[in-house]
Tab-separated table of C-alpha atoms in Angstrom:
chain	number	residue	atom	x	y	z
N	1	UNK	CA	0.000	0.000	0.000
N	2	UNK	CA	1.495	3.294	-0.867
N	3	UNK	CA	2.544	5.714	1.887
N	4	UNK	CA	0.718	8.473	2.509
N	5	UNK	CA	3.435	10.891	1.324
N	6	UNK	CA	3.885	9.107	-1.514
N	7	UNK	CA	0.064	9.454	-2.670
N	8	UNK	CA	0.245	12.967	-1.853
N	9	UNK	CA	3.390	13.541	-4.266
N	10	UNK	CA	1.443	11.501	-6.588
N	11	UNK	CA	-1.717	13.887	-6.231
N	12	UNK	CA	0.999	16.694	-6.144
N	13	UNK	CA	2.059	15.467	-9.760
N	14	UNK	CA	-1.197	15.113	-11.458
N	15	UNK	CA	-2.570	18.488	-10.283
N	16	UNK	CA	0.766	19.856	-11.784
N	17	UNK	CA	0.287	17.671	-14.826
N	18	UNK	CA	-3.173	18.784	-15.854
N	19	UNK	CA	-2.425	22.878	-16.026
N	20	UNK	CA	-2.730	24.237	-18.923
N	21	UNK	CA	1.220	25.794	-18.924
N	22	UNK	CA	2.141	22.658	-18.485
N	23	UNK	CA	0.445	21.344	-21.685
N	24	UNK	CA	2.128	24.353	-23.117
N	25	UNK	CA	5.548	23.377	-21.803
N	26	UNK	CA	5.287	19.898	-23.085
N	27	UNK	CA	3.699	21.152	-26.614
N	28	UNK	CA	7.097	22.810	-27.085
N	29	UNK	CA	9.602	19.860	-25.913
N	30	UNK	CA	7.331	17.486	-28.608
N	31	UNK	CA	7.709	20.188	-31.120
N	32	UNK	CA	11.174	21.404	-31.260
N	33	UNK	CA	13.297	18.164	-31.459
N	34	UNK	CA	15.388	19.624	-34.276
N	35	UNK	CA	16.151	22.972	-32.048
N	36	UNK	CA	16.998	21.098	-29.284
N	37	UNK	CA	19.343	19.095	-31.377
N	38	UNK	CA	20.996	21.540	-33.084
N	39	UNK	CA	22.127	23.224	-29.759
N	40	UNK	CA	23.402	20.001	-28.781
N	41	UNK	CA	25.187	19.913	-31.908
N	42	UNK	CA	26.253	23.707	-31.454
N	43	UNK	CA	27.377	23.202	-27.877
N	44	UNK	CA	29.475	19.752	-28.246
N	45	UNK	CA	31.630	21.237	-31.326
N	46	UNK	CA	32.925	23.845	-28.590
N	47	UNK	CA	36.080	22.233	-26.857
N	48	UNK	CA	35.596	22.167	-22.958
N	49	UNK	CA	38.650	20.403	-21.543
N	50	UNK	CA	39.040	20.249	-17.539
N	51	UNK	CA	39.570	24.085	-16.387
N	52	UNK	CA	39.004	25.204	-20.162
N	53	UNK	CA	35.116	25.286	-20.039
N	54	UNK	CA	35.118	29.664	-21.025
N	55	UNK	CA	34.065	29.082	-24.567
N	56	UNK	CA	31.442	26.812	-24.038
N	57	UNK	CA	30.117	28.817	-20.798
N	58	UNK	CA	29.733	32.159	-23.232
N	59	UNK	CA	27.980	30.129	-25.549
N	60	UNK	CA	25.485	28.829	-22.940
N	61	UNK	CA	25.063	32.384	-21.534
N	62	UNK	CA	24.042	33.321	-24.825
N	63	UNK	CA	21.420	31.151	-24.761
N	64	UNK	CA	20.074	31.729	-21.445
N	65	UNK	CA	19.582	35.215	-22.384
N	66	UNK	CA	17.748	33.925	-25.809
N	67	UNK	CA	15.596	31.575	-23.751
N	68	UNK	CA	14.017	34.536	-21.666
N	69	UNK	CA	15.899	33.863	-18.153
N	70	UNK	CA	16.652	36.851	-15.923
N	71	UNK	CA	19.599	37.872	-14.055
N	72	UNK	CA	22.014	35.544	-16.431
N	73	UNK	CA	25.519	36.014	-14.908
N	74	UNK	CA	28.949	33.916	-15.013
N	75	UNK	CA	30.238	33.236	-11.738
N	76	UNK	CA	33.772	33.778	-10.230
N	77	UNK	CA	34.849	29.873	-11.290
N	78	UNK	CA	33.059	29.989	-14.333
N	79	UNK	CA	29.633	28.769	-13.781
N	80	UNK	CA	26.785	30.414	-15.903
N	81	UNK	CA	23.457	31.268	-13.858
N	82	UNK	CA	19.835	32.268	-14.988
N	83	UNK	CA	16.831	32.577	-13.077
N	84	UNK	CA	12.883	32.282	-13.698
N	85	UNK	CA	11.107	34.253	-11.390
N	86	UNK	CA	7.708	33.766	-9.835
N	87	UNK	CA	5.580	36.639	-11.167
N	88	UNK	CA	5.369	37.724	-7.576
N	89	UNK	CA	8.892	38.133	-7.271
N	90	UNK	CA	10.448	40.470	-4.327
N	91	UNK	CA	14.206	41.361	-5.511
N	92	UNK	CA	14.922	41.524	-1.561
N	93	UNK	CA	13.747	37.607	-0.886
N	94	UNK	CA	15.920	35.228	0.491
N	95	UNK	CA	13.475	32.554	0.394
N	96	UNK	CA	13.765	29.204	-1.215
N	97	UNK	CA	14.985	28.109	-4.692
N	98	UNK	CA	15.317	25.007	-6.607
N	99	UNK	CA	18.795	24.731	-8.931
N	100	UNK	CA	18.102	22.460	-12.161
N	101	UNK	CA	21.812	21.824	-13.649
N	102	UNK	CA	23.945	20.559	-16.047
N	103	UNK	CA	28.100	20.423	-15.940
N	104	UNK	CA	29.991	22.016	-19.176
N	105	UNK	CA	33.264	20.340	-18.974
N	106	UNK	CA	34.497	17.135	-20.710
N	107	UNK	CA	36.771	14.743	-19.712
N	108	UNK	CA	38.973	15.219	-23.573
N	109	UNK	CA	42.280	17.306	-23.306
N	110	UNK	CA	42.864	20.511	-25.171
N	111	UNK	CA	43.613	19.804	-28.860
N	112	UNK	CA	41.029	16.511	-29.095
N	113	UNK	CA	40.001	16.852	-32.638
N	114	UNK	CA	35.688	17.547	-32.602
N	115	UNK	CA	33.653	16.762	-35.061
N	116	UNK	CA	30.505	15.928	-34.580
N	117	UNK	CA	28.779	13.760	-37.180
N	118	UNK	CA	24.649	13.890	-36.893
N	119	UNK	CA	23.046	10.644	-38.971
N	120	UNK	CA	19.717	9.037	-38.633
N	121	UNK	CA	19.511	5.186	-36.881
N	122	UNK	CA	16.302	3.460	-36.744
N	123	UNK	CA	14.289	6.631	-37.546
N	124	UNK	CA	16.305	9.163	-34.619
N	125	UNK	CA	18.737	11.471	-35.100
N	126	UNK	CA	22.134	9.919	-34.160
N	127	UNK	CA	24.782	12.415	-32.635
N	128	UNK	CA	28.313	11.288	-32.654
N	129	UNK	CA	31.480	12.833	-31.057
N	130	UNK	CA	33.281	13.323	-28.184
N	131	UNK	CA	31.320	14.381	-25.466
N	132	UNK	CA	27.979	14.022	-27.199
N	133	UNK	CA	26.355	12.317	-24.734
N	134	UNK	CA	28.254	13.369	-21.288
N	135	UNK	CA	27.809	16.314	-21.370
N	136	UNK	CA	25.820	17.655	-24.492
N	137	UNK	CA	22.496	15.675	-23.903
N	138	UNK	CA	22.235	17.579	-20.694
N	139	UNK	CA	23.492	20.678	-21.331
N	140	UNK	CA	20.785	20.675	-24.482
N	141	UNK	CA	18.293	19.082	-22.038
N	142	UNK	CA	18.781	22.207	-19.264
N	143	UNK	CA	18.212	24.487	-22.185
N	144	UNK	CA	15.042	22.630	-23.709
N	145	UNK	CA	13.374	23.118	-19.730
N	146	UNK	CA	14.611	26.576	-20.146
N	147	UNK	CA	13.011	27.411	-23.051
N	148	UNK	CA	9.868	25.239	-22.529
N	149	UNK	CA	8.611	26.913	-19.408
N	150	UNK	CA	9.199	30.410	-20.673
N	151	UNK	CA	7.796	29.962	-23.663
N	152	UNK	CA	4.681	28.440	-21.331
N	153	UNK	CA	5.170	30.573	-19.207
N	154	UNK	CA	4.767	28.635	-15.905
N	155	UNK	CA	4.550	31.348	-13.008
N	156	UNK	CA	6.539	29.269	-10.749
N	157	UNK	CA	5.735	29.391	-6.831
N	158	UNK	CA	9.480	29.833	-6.488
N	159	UNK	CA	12.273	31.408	-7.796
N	160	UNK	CA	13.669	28.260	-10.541
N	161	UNK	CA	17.941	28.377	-10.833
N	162	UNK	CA	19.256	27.509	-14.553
N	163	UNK	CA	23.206	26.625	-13.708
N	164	UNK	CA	25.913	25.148	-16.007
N	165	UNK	CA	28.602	24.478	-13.966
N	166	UNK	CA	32.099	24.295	-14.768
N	167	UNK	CA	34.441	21.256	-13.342
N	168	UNK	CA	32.452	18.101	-12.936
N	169	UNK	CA	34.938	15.594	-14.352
N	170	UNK	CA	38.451	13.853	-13.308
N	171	UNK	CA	40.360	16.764	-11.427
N	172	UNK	CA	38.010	19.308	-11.652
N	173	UNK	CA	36.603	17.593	-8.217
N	174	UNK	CA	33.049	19.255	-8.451
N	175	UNK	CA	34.714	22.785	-8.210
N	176	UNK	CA	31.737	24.477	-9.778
N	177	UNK	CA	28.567	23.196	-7.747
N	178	UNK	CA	31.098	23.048	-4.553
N	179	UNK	CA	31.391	27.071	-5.379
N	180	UNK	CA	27.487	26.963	-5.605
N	181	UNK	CA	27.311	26.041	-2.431
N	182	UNK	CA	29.485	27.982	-0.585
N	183	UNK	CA	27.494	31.112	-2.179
N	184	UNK	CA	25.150	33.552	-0.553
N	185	UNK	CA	22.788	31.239	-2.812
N	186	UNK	CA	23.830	28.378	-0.490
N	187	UNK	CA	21.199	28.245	2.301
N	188	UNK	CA	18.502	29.192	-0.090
N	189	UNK	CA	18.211	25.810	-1.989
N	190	UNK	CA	15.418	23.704	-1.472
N	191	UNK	CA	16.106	20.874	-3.961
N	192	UNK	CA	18.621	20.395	-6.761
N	193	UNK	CA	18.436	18.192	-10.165
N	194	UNK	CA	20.954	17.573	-12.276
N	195	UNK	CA	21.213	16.725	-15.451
N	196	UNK	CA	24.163	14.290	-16.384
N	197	UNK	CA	23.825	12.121	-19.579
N	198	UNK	CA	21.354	10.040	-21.317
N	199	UNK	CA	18.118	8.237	-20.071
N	200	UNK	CA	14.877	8.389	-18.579
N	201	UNK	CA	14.877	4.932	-16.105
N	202	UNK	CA	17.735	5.715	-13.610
N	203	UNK	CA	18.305	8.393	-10.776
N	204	UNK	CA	21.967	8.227	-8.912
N	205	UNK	CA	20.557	8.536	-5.433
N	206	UNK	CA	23.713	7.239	-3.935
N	207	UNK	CA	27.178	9.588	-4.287
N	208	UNK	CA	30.342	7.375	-4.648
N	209	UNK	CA	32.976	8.837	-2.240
N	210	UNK	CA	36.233	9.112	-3.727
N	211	UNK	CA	39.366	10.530	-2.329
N	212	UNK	CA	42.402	11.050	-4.775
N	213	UNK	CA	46.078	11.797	-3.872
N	214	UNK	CA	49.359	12.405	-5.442
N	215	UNK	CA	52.445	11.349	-3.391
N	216	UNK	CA	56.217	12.613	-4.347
N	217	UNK	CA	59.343	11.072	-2.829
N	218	UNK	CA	61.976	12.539	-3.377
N	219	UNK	CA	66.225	12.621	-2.459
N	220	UNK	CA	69.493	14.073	-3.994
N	221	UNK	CA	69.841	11.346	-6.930
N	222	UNK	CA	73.052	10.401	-8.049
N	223	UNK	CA	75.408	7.693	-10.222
N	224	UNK	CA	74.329	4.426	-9.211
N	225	UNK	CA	77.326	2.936	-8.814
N	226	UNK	CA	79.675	5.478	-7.705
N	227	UNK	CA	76.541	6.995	-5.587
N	228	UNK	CA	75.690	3.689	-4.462
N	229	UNK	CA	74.156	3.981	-1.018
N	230	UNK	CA	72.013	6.684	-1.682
N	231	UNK	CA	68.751	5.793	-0.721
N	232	UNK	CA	66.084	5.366	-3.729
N	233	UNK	CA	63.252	7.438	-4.277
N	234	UNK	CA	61.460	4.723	-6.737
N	235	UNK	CA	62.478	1.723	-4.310
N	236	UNK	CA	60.532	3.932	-1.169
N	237	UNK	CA	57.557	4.710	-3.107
N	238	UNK	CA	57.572	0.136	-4.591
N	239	UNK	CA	57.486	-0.370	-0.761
N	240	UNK	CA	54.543	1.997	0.065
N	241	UNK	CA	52.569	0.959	-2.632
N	242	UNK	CA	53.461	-2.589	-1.620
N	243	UNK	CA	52.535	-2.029	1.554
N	244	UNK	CA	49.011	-0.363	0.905
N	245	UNK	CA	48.074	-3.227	-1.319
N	246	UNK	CA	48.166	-5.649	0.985
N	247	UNK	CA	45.450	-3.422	2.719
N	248	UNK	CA	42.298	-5.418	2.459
N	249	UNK	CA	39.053	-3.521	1.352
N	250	UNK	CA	35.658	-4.257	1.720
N	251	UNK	CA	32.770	-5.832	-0.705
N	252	UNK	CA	30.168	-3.647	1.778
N	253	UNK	CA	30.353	-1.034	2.037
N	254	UNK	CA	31.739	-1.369	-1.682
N	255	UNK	CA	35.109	0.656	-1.725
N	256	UNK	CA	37.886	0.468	-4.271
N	257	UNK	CA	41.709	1.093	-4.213
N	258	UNK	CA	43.765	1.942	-7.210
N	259	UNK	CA	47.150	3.212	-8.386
N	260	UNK	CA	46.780	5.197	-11.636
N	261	UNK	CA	49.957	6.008	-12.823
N	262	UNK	CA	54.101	6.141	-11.212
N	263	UNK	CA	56.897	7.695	-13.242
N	264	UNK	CA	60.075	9.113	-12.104
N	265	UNK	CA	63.877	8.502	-12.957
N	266	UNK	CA	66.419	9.755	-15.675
N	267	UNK	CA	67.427	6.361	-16.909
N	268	UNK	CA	68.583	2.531	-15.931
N	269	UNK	CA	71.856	4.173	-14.488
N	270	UNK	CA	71.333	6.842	-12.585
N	271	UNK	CA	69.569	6.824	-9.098
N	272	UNK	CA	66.135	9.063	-9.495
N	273	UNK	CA	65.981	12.294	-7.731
N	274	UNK	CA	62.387	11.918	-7.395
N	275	UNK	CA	59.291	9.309	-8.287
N	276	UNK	CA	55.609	10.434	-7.939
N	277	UNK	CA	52.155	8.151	-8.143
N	278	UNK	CA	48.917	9.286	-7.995
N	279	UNK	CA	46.329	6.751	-5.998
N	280	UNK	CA	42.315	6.675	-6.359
N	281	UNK	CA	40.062	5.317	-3.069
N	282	UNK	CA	36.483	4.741	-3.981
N	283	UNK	CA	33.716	4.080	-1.229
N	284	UNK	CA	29.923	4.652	-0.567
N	285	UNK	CA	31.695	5.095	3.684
N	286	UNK	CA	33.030	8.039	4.644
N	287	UNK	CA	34.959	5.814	6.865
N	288	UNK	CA	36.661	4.030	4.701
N	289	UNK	CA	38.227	6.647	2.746
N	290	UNK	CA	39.077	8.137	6.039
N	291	UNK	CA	40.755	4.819	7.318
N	292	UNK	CA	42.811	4.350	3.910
N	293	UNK	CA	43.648	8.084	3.779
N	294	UNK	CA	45.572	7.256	7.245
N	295	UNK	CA	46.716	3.806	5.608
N	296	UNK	CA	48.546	6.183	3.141
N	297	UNK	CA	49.660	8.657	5.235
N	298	UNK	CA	51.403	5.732	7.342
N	299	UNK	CA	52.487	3.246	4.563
N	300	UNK	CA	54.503	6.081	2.814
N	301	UNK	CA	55.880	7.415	5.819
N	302	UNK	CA	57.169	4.050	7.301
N	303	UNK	CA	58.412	3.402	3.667
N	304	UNK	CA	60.679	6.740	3.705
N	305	UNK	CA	61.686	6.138	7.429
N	306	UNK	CA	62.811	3.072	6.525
N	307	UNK	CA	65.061	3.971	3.302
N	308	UNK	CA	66.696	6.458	5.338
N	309	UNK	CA	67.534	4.573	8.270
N	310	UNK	CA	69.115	2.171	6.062
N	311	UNK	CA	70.756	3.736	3.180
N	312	UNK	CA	74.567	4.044	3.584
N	313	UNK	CA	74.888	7.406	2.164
N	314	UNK	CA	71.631	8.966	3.502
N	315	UNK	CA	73.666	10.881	6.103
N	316	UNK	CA	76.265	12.222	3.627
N	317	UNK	CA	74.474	12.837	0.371
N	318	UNK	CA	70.759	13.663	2.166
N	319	UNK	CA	67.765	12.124	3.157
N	320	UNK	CA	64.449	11.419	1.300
N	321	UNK	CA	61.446	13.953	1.784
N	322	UNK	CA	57.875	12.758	0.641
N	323	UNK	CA	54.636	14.973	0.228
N	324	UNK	CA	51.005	13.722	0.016
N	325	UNK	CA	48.919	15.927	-2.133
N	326	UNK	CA	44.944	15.554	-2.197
N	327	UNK	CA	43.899	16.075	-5.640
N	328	UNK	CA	40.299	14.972	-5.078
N	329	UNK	CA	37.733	14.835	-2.507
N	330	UNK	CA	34.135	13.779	-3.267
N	331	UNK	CA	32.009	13.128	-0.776
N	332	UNK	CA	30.238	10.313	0.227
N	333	UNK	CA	26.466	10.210	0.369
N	334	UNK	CA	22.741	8.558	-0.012
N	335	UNK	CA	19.492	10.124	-0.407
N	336	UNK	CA	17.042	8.696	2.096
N	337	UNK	CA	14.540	6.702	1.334
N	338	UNK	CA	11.343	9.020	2.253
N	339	UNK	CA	13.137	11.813	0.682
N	340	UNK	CA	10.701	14.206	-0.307
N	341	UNK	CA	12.728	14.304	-4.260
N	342	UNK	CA	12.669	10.605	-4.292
N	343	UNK	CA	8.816	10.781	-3.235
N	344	UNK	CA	8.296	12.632	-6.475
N	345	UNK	CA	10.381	10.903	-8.805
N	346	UNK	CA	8.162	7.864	-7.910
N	347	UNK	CA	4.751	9.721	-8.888
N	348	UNK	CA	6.543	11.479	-12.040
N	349	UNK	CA	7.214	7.862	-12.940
N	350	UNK	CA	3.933	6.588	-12.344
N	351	UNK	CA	2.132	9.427	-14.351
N	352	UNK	CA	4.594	8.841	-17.021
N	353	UNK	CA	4.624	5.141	-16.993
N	354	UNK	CA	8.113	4.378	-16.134
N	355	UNK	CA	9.839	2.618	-13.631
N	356	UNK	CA	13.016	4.698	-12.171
N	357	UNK	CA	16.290	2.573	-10.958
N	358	UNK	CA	18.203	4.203	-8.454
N	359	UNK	CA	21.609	3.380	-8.460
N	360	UNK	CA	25.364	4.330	-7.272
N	361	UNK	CA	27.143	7.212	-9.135
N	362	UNK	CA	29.936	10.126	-8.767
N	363	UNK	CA	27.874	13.170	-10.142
N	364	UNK	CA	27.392	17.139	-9.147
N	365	UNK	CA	24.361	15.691	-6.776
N	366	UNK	CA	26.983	14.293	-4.269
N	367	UNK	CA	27.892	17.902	-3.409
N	368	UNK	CA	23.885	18.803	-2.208
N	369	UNK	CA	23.710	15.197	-1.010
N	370	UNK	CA	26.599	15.392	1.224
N	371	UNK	CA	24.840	18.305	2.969
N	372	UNK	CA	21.415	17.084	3.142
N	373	UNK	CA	19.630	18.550	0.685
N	374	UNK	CA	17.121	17.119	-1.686
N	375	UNK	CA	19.050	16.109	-4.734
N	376	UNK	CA	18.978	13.328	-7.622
N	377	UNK	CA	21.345	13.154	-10.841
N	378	UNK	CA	19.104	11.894	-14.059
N	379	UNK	CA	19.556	11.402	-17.732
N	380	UNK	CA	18.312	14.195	-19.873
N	381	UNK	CA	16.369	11.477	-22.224
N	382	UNK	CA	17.563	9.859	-25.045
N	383	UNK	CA	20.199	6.911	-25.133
N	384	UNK	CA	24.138	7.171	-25.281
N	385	UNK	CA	27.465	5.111	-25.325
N	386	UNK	CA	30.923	5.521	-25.210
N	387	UNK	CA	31.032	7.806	-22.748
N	388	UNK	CA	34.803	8.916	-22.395
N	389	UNK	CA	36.285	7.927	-25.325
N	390	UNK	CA	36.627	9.436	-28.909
N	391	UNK	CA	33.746	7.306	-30.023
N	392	UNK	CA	31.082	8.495	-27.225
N	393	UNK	CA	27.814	9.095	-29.055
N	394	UNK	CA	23.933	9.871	-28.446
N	395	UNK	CA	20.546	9.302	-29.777
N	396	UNK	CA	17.735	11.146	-29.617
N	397	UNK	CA	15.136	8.415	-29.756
N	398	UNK	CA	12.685	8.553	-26.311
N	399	UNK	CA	14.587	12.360	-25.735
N	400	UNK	CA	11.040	13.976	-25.123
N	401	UNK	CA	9.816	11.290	-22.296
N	402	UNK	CA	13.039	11.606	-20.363
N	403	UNK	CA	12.986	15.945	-20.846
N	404	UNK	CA	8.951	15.496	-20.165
N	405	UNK	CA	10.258	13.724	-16.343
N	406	UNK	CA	12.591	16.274	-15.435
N	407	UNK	CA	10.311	19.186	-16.167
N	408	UNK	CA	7.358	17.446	-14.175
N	409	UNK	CA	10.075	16.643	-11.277
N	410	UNK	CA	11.120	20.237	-11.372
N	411	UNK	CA	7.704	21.817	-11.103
N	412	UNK	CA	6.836	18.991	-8.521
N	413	UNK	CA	9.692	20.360	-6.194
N	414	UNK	CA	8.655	24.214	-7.186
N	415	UNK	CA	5.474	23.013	-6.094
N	416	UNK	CA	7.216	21.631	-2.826
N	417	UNK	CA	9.737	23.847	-1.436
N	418	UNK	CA	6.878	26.859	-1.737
N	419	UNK	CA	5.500	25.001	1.282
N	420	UNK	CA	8.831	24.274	3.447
């Protein structure tokens, strides 16, 4: 028997559903496929490495302006902001908001060659090229929303935040939505969604934890054989890593160790003056990256300690010095249960016919999640593959169901934080 909240999110839904500006709003996502598309074309053929998102922000804020928002602005990191304002709007309010958002970065290097090749497959437009589907389809899906409920123009119970947010992927760590939320904006979110991908029958209601470090031994170098003695920057750094893989991790709460790359030395006969790695730990527990930060911290010290107490020459041509260097921290999280997003998600679903999976991810929601808020990453419709590589690509087929269940979600948590 459904819950009691869940029936009223599901009345909620319907009520929302059967306005007339929301017939509007869907009217223009079923009619403007080819618009949508061609900003998604537009917006993937404009590179967007990690920390290189500028040209692809001014295009977006170009577009928020055409769309009708108000108050579109670029942000101190980068992120580009727009705003739909209840009709009742008091500049001075400091009431609640709901953010919808989408990240503009890529995970391809400066210099990837784009081209992005649109065919047809079984009857839907077919996008291919890097980044097509992760990020374009939801950086075109946060502009179809845009558009729709302007051009329906929806008087929203609550002012409705339009962000595409700079630093999502690899070592940008979340640097744009973290920003969000340490802005005067911060305490005034109700709810966030973002947009992240393809599909329309999973929600990441779970944030993978990760914790990412770069550690750097290093020592004078030398000759190795008439510097014999000296002690070894590589050899210290073989017996740390040695030592943290025999570290046992769990299968529950699922965590994950890895060592990504090592490089150091000049060549096979001299002794290196320095050797770095860089290490990955992956966990839905807080804990756990916590207890294998300190397995680290401790394996690479005892490994140093240990090269200096028993090199010959340590005393006379100098010691190894190590740093550890966080170069990631994403924070572990899970929506609850009877969370009052998840409630609606479930009654979107239901008026829509669909059948949401949650499931595990490392997404912008793990920033709101981490802090309690409201907060679910879905696909912006559509299907995709290849995410990450040269051959990534999207298709538009089923686009206006999945765009159709984040615009009801959206209103539904309008509809909800005017009450909190």
């Amino acid at each position: 028997m459904p819950s009691a909240s869940r029936t009223s999110a599901f009345a909620r839904v319907n009520t929302l559903a059967g306005k007339r500006p929301t017939h509007a709003a869907f009217a223009w996502l079923h009619g403007n496929p080819k618009t949508i598309m061609d900003w998604q074309m537009e917006v993937v053929a404009i590179p967007a490495p990690p920390f290189g998102e500028q040209a692809r922000a001014a295009w977006l804020a170009d577009r928020f302006v055409e769309a009708g928002l108000t108050d579109v602005h670029t942000d101190d990191v980068g992120n580009v902001l727009g705003f739909i304002y209840p009709s009742s709007h008091n500049v001075e309010s400091t009431g609640h908001i709901v953010v919808v958002s989408a990240h503009l970065d890529t995970v391809f290097p400066a210099g990837t060659r784009i081209h992005p090749s649109l065919t047809q497959k079984d009857g839907s437009d077919r996008l291919e090229a890097p980044g097509a589907c992760d990020n374009g389809a939801g950086i075109a899906g946060l502009l179809a929303l845009a558009r729709a409920l302007v051009h329906a123009q929806v008087d929203v119970p609550v002012p409705l935040l339009f962000v595409g947010n700079v630093g999502e992927e690899g070592e940008g760590d979340l640097r744009g939505i973290r920003h969000l939320y340490l802005s005067p904006l911060a305490g005034r979110i109700a709810a966030h969604i973002v947009l992240d991908g393809a599909g329309a029958d999973s929600a990441v209601t779970q944030a993978l934890g990760s914790r990412r470090f770069q550690v750097t031994v290093s020592g004078p170098g030398g000759h190795s054989f008439t510097d014999a003695g000296t002690p070894n920057p590589i050899a210290a750094l073989a017996t740390a890593l040695g030592a943290l893989n025999k570290i046992s991790v769990p299968e529950e709460p699922r965590t994950t160790m890895n060592f990504g790359t090592i490089h150091g030395g000049t060549s096979v006969n001299s002794i290196p003056e320095r050797a770095v790695a860089s290490i990955d730990f992956r966990s839905t527990s807080a804990d756990e990256l916590l207890r294998l930060e300190v397995a680290l911290h401790r394996a690479v010290e005892d490994a140093v300690e240990f090269a200096n107490a028993h090199a010959p020459a340590a005393s006379a041509r100098g010691k190894l010095v190590l740093t550890i260097q966080k170069i990631g921290d994403r924070p572990a999280a899970q929506l609850p249960h009877d969370s009052p997003i998840l409630e609606a998600l479930h009654a979107v679903d239901r008026r829509l016919d669909l059948k949401t999976t949650v499931r595990l991810g490392s997404t912008d929601a793990n920033v709101p999640l981490s802090l309690h808020i409201p907060a679910v990453s879905v696909g912006a419709g559509g299907d995709g593959g290849g995410a990450h590589t040269l051959g990534e690509w999207y298709s538009a087929k089923d686009r206006e169901l999945g765009l159709k269940r984040a615009l009801l979600l959206t209103l539904a948590m309008l509809d909800w934080a005017a009450e909190q």
